[in-house]
Amino acid sequence: MKRVYTHGNRAIAEAALVAGLKFYAGYPITPTSDIMEYLAEKLPEYGGVMMQFEDELASINAIVGASWAGAKAMTATSGPGFSLMAEGLGLAVITETPIVIAYVMRAGPSTGVPTKSTQADIYQARFVSHGDYIIPVLAPWSVQEAFDLTIKAFNIAEYLRTPVILLSDATLAHLWESAVFRDRGEVEIIDRKKPKVPPEKYKPYEPEEDGIAPMAVFGEGYKVLVESLTHDERGFYIQDTMVQRRMVQRIVGKIIKNIDRVFEYETHYMDNARHAIVSYGTSARSSLAVVRDLREKGIDIGMVRLKTIWPIDEGSLRKTLSGVEKIFVVENNMGKLVWDIQRIMHDKEVIPVSIIDLDLPSPNEILEVINEWL
Amino acid sequence: MALIEKTKVELGKAHPLDKYLRIERIPTLWCPGCGLGVSLAALLKAIDRRVKEGVLDPKKIVFVTGIGCTARTSFYVGFDAAHTLHGRAVAFATGAKLANPKLELIVLGGDGDIAGIGGNHLIHAARRNMDLLVIMNTNFIYAMTGGQLAPTTPPGLYTTTTPQGSREKPMNVIKLLAAFEVNYVARGSSIYPQLLEQYYYKALGMRGFRFIEVVSTCPEVFGRHIGYRDPVTLYDELKKRVKVKTKPSIEESSLDWDRGIIIGEYIVNDYPGYIELIMGGKK
Amino acid sequence: MKHEVLVIGRGGQGILLFGRVLGVAAAKYAQLHVSATESYGSETRGTESRVDMIISDKLEEIDYIKVRKATIFLVMYPFNLEKYMDMISDNACIFLNATYIEDFPEKPDWKIHRAPYTEIAEKETGTIRTANIVALGHVVGKTGIVKPEHVIDAIREIVPSKWLELNIKAFNVGLNLP
Ligand SMILES: Cc1ncc(C[n+]2csc(CCOP(=O)(O)OP(=O)(O)O)c2C)c(N)n1
Ligand code: SF4
């Protein structure tokens, strides 16, 4: 355990090392390059390899390959690079490959403002690849949490055999904060489940009771089949509706079944609150200040902050928000998470507070909108 | 696959090599007369020799392929195998090799897969002298998707996407790779399986980046477009054009359907591979 | 205890180093909770440079990451000064680099300290580049935001050994400014 004063990107890199990262592949892009630069120096000391590839297409495919060779693997990028990773991410989904992608949002569309932030990419993070699947997306709001959730991202990836996205933004990337970084032995580190059967009996996509298939890797004699086509439990391509259903059900079902491991949120001042703000990531920092301002003026308002922005445990969110009158969804984009909240809380008044700001929405701007409704 | 027809290729019966196949997936879905089966048989024989010599451990062999007829090879081999994305096999294999240097990575793909959509990865793997064996099956056409223009399509050929005849020059991947300090570059052909086996065998005993282009027959799709639909005719036509040479120069490497295609070992070096360089750095 | 520290200056004046040293001193040595952002123009020199730092002994007190009402305001160079006037709390401690700033409005509860940091740095350490650390000494001396020894520790941690003694000297000079 050590006390540090550092920034969000460094927290991600340090946490990856603690989580057991052994292979990093990346392509330089603002505002993430310092993650790669730091790991270029540190990862070899931890017995791992960091490699700068020719592009993001290579990076994502290389980490999928590395994961099948037995390494905990990750990459980091921002919007333009993540767009290029779309297909590779789908490969990780269908082959049920544990990988972590640190996605540091910057302003878009297209090249946008490389050094500055928004939260415009929350849907791209969820759904950039084609097909049916659920990829967990975790959104830290502080340097401490960038560290903690990166470890969680690796743990979920390994436990559920799935890609996981750690969704940060340019503001958090270079926000400097005090934090406590724990070491191996001080945090729970999960490694993927290994097969308990001999190679002849092993099927790479056959789930056990928890919905998750043990993962043999290359070089162990299991003759694994990594298959990007729709496949049965053996990994054999089969063009058949029932096989398609079973496969999608497996990929989606294992996440849903284990939603308690994935979904995390926290509340502030929600006991008997009359209204609530729902927010995530850096916007929630401003939102919390707004909640305090309003409470000082005697307005009973609380905040629900999603740490996991996908998938959402809708039942528990409904329960938490059941007692409030108005719900304000504060985010740094044209209004995106608000679509979920409007659907989940369809019987409530859900008001978008969508403020595009290249750093983060300021409390005063948020207050201006909320005051109109109170 | 452009073809629905299932045929039993020689492979299924080739007894000594059965151990390197996923017998339950044989027969393959490749068309009769397709060069892919011949090429794979040669590769498995070469692997077998290296295994018997103790140079290769079958458990450590990993086939990585992209998408295409050629890429389907990973269905059939009895090793660890990955059937990945169109164009990305080299990147995937590089990641696997770096994560576990004990693995022997064999990448296979069509010319579209390897040199078209995947060309950038090929270039950079070569630049790094990355420890991979990359095998590119040149059948002059996009076979799996039914006959579109490929990077290797002969000029003037009518394909489904060049109804006026292709105006593009075919890509000479041998010459491209000669720009880098790679360890092995050869061109073989399914017409000469013994020779091909030799190249495979040699490459499997080497370090660094190794590349073998296999000039092959696709009677079903290429044959149809060039007018030699019958596998035997296409085979004969290719045989007329393919010329074996012991030490061909890079200048002789052009992929010229009309004037002849020279096969042979173009580059043989023994530079340290990328893996050695990084392991050396680690002490 | 919660401080909102705002530092503005010109690229090349070491505003960011000021922030790093104070941040490390507060976070690692004084064991306080710190949150800071840095902003600067794309050119290294001549454009506006700014650090916003929130320091508190209670984690819960840290929310918005930028200064809303500065309790400590240091102006190393008067860049767009008007823009910041609404951001200064009523009983702020204000530090002005008198080398570049003469006029500054007054408010009854503002405590305004003036010293020509740039000139002092040049005179005492032979380079104007330590003006930031002279100013840091002054801020720490007058506000007690962290203990001087914590800052010395932070300087030792961050500043390359070649410049170490010079910066410690600059800090001590600032500490003793009236
Ligand atoms: C990203 C992407 N684009 C396009 C395709 C469609 N596609 C599949 S195989 C193929 C080309 C096949 O040609 P080649 O790589 O030469 O292999 P062959 O079938 O001739 O062995 C294409 C374009 C794809 N699978 N993925
Ligand atoms: S390459 Fe041609 S002949 Fe071979 S399987 Fe594909 S379509 Fe058939």
mmCIF file of C-alpha atoms in Angstrom, chain A residues 3-5 116 141 171 174-179 269 282 284-286 288-290 292-293 359-364 367, chain C residues 19-24 26-39 53 60-66 68:
data_model
loop_
_atom_site.group_PDB
_atom_site.id
_atom_site.type_symbol
_atom_site.label_atom_id
_atom_site.label_comp_id
_atom_site.label_asym_id
_atom_site.label_seq_id
_atom_site.Cartn_x
_atom_site.Cartn_y
_atom_site.Cartn_z
ATOM 1 C CA ARG A 3 0.085 6.939 -0.741
ATOM 2 C CA VAL A 4 0.450 8.631 -4.064
ATOM 3 C CA TYR A 5 -0.210 11.891 -5.774
ATOM 4 C CA LYS A 116 -10.070 17.606 -24.139
ATOM 5 C CA TRP A 141 -14.760 9.470 -11.241
ATOM 6 C CA THR A 171 -10.230 15.249 -17.738
ATOM 7 C CA HIS A 174 -4.679 14.259 -16.282
ATOM 8 C CA LEU A 175 -6.419 15.064 -13.059
ATOM 9 C CA TRP A 176 -3.885 14.894 -10.226
ATOM 10 C CA GLU A 177 -5.129 13.487 -6.934
ATOM 11 C CA SER A 178 -4.060 11.912 -3.730
ATOM 12 C CA ALA A 179 -4.848 8.221 -3.620
ATOM 13 C CA TYR A 269 -27.637 12.014 0.464
ATOM 14 C CA THR A 282 -16.205 13.224 -14.004
ATOM 15 C CA ALA A 284 -20.568 13.328 -11.087
ATOM 16 C CA ARG A 285 -17.856 15.435 -9.453
ATOM 17 C CA SER A 286 -19.729 18.549 -10.498
ATOM 18 C CA LEU A 288 -22.002 16.271 -6.090
ATOM 19 C CA ALA A 289 -21.083 19.924 -5.651
ATOM 20 C CA VAL A 290 -24.509 20.833 -7.007
ATOM 21 C CA ARG A 292 -24.426 20.211 -1.689
ATOM 22 C CA ASP A 293 -25.260 23.674 -2.961
ATOM 23 C CA ASP A 359 -13.427 19.860 -19.266
ATOM 24 C CA LEU A 360 -16.490 18.906 -17.286
ATOM 25 C CA PRO A 361 -19.867 20.596 -16.746
ATOM 26 C CA SER A 362 -19.533 23.341 -14.144
ATOM 27 C CA PRO A 363 -21.779 23.233 -11.089
ATOM 28 C CA ASN A 364 -23.193 26.633 -11.958
ATOM 29 C CA LEU A 367 -27.634 24.517 -11.295
ATOM 30 C CA GLY C 19 1.281 22.678 -8.352
ATOM 31 C CA ARG C 20 3.185 19.410 -8.333
ATOM 32 C CA VAL C 21 5.306 20.389 -5.340
ATOM 33 C CA LEU C 22 2.364 21.654 -3.321
ATOM 34 C CA GLY C 23 0.307 18.636 -4.374
ATOM 35 C CA VAL C 24 2.940 16.118 -3.331
ATOM 36 C CA ALA C 26 -0.097 17.981 0.804
ATOM 37 C CA ALA C 27 -1.004 14.527 -0.487
ATOM 38 C CA LYS C 28 1.970 12.415 0.446
ATOM 39 C CA TYR C 29 3.662 14.194 3.313
ATOM 40 C CA ALA C 30 0.849 16.088 5.039
ATOM 41 C CA GLN C 31 -1.525 13.183 4.288
ATOM 42 C CA LEU C 32 -4.257 15.502 3.100
ATOM 43 C CA HIS C 33 -6.681 14.899 0.252
ATOM 44 C CA VAL C 34 -5.811 16.749 -2.904
ATOM 45 C CA SER C 35 -7.349 17.178 -6.309
ATOM 46 C CA ALA C 36 -5.703 19.335 -8.942
ATOM 47 C CA THR C 37 -6.016 20.230 -12.577
ATOM 48 C CA GLU C 38 -3.491 21.935 -14.771
ATOM 49 C CA SER C 39 -4.230 23.950 -17.843
ATOM 50 C CA MET C 53 -6.069 22.703 -6.439
ATOM 51 C CA GLU C 60 -15.897 13.917 1.447
ATOM 52 C CA GLU C 61 -15.233 17.617 1.126
ATOM 53 C CA ILE C 62 -13.676 17.199 -2.275
ATOM 54 C CA ASP C 63 -16.187 17.214 -5.090
ATOM 55 C CA TYR C 64 -15.892 19.552 -8.071
ATOM 56 C CA ILE C 65 -12.311 19.432 -9.267
ATOM 57 C CA LYS C 66 -11.925 23.083 -10.146
ATOM 58 C CA ARG C 68 -15.148 27.763 -7.488
#
